[in-house]
CSV table of N, CA and C in Angstrom, one decimal:
chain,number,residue,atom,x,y,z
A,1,UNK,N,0.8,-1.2,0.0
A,1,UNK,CA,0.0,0.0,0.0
A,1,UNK,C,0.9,1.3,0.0
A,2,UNK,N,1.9,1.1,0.4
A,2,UNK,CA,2.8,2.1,1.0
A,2,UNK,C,3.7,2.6,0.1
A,3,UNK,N,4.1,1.4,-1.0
A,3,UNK,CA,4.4,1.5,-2.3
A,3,UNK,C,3.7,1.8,-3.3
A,4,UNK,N,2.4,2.0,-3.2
A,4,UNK,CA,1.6,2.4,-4.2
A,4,UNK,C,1.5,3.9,-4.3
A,5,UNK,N,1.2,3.8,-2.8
A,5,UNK,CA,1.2,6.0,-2.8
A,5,UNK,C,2.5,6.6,-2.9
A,6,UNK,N,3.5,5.6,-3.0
A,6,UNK,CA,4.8,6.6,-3.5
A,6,UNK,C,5.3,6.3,-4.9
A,7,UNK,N,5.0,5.3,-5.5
A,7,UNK,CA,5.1,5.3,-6.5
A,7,UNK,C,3.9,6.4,-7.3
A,8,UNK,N,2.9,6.9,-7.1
A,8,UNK,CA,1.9,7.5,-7.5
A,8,UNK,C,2.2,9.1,-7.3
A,9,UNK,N,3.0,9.5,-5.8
A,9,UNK,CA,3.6,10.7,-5.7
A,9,UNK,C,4.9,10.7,-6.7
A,10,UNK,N,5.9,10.2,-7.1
A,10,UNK,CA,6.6,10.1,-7.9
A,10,UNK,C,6.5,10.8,-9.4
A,11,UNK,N,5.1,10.2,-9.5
A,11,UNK,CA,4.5,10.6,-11.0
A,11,UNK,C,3.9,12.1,-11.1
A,12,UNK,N,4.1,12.6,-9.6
A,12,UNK,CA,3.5,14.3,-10.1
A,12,UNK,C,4.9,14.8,-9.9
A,13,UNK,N,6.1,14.6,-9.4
A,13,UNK,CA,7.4,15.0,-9.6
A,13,UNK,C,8.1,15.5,-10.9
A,14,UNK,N,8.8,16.3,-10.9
A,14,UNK,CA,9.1,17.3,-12.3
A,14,UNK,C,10.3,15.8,-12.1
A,15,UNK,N,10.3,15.5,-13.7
A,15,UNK,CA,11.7,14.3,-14.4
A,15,UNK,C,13.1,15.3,-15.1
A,16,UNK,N,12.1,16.8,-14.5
A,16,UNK,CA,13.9,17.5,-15.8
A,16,UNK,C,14.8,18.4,-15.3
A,17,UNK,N,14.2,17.9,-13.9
A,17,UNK,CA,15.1,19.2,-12.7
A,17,UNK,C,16.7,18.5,-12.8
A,18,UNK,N,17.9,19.2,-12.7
A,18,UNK,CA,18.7,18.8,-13.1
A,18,UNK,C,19.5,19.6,-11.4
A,19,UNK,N,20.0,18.1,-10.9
A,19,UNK,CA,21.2,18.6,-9.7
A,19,UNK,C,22.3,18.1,-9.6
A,20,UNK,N,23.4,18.7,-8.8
A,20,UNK,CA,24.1,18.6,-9.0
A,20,UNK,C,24.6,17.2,-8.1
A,21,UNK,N,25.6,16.6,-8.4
A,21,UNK,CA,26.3,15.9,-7.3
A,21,UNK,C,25.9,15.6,-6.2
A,22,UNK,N,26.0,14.7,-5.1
A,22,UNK,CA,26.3,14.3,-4.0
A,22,UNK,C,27.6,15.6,-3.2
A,23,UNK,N,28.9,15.0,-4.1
A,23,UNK,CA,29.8,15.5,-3.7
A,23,UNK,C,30.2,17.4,-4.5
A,24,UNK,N,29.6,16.9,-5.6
A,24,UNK,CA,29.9,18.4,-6.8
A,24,UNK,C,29.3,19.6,-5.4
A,25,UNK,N,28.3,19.8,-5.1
A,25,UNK,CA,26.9,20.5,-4.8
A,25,UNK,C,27.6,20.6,-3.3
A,26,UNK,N,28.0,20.0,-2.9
A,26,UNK,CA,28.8,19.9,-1.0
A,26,UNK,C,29.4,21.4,-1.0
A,27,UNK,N,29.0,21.9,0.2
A,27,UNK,CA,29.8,23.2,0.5
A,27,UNK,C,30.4,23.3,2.3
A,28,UNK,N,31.4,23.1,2.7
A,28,UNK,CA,31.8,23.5,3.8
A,28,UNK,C,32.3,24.4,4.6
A,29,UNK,N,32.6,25.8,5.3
A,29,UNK,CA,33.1,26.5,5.5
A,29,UNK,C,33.0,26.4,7.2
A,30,UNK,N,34.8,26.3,7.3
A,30,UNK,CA,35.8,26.0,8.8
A,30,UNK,C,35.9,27.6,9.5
A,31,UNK,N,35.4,28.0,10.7
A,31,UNK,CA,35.2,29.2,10.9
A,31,UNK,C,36.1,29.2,12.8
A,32,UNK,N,37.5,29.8,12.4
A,32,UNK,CA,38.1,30.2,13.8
A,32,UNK,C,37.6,31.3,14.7
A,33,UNK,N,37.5,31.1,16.0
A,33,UNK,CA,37.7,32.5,17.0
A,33,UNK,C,38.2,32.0,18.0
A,34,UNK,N,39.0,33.2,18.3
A,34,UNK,CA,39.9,33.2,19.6
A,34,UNK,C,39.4,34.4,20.5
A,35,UNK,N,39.1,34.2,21.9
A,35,UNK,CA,39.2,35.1,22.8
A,35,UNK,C,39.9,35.0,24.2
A,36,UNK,N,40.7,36.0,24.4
A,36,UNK,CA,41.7,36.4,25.5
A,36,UNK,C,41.0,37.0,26.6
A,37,UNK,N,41.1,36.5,27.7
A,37,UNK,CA,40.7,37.5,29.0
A,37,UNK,C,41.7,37.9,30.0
A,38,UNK,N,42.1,39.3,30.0
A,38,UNK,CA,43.4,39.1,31.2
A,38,UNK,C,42.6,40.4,32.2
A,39,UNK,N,42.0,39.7,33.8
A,39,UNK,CA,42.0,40.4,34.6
A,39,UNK,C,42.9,40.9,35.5
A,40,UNK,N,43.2,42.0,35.9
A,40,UNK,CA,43.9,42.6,37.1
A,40,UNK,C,43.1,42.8,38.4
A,41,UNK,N,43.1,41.9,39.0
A,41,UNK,CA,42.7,42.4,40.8
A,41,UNK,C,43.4,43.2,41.5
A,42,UNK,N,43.0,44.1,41.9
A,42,UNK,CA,43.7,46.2,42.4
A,42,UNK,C,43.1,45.5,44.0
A,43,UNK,N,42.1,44.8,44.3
A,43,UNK,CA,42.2,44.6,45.9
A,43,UNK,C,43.0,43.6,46.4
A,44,UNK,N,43.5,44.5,47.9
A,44,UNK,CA,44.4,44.0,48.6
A,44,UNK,C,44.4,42.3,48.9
A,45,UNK,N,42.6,42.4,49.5
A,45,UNK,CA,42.6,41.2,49.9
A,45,UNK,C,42.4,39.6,49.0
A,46,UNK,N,42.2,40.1,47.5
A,46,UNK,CA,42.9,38.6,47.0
A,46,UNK,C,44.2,38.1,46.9
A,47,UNK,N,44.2,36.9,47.3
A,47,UNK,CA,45.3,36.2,47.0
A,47,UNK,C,45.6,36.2,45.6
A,48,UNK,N,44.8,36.4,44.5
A,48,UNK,CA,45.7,36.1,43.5
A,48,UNK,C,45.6,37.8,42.5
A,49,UNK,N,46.8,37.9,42.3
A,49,UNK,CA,46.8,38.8,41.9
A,49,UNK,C,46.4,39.6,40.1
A,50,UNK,N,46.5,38.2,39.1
A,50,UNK,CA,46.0,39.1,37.8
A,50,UNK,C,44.9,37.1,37.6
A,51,UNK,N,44.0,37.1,36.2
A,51,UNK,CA,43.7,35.9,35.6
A,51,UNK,C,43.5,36.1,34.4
A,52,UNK,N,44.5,35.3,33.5
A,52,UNK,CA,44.7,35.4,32.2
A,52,UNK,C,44.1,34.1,31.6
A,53,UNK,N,42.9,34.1,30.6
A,53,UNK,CA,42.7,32.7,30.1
A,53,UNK,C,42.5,33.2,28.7
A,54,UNK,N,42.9,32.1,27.9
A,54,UNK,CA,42.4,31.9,26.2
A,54,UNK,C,42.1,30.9,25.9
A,55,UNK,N,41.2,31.2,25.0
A,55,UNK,CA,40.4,29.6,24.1
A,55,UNK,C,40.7,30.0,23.1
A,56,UNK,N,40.5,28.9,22.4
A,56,UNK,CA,40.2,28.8,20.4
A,56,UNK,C,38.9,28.2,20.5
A,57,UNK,N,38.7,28.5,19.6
A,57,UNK,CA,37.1,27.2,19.1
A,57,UNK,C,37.0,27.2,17.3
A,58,UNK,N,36.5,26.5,17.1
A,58,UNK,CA,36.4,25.9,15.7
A,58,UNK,C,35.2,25.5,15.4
A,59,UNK,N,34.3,26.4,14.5
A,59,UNK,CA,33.1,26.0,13.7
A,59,UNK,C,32.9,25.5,12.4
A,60,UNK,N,32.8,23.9,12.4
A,60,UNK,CA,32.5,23.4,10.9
A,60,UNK,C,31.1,22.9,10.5
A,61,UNK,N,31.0,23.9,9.7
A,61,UNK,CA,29.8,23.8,9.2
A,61,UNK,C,29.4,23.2,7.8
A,62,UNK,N,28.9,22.4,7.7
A,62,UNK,CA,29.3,21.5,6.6
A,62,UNK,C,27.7,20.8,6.0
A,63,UNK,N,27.5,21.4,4.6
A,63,UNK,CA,26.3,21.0,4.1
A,63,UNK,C,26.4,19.9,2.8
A,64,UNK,N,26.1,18.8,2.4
A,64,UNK,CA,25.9,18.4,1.4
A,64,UNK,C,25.1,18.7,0.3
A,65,UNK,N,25.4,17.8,-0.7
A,65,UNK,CA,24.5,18.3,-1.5
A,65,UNK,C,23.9,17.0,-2.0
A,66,UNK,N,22.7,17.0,-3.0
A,66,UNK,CA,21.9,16.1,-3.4
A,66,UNK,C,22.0,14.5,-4.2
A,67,UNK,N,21.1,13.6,-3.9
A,67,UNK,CA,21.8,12.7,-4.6
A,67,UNK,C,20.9,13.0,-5.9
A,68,UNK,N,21.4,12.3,-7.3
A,68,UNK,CA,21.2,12.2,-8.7
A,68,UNK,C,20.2,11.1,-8.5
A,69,UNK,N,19.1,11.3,-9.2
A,69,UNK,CA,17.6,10.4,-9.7
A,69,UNK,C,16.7,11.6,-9.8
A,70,UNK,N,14.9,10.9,-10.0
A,70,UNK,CA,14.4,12.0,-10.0
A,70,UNK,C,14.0,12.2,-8.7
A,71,UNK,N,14.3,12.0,-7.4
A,71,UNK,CA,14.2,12.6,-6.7
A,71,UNK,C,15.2,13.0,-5.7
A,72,UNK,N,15.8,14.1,-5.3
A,72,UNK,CA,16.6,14.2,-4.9
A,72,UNK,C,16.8,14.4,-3.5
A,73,UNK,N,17.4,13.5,-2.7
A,73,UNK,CA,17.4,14.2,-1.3
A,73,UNK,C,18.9,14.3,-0.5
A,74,UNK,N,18.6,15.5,0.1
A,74,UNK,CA,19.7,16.2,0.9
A,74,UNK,C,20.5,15.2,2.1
A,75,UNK,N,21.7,15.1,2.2
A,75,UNK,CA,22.1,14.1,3.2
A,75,UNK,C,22.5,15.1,4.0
C-alpha cells in the first residue's frame, strides 16, 4: 500500500530538474575564534593577583549536496 502511494507521488514530480552531485553540490566552511581575558585584581585582599585565560574554538559547518535520480534528497 505504501508502495503504491509513492510510487503515484513520484509521477507528479518534475523528471527535468537537473542537480548537482552528492559530492559536486557539498559546501563546507571552517570558521576560527579566539578570545583572551586578562583580569587585574587592584584589591588587597585577593590572593591572587592578575587571571589570564584563552580559548580557540572551531566551527565546521558543513552542508551536502543532493543525490542524482528523479528525486533528490539532501544528506
Amino acid at each position: 500500500m505504501l508502495l503504491l502511494g509513492c510510487s503515484g507521488l513520484a509521477a507528479f514530480l518534475p523528471t527535468a530538474v537537473h542537480a548537482e552531485g552528492f559530492v559536486d553540490d557539498a559546501k563546507a566552511t571552517l570558521t576560527l575564534r579566539n578570545a583572551y581575558f586578562n583580569r587585574n585584581f587592584i584589591n588587597s585582599n585577593n590572593a591572587q593577583g592578575k587571571a589570564e585565560e584563552w580559548t580557540q574554538n572551531f566551527i565546521l559547518d558543513a552542508k551536502s549536496g543532493f543525490t542524482q535520480g528523479p528525486v533528490g534528497f539532501g544528506m
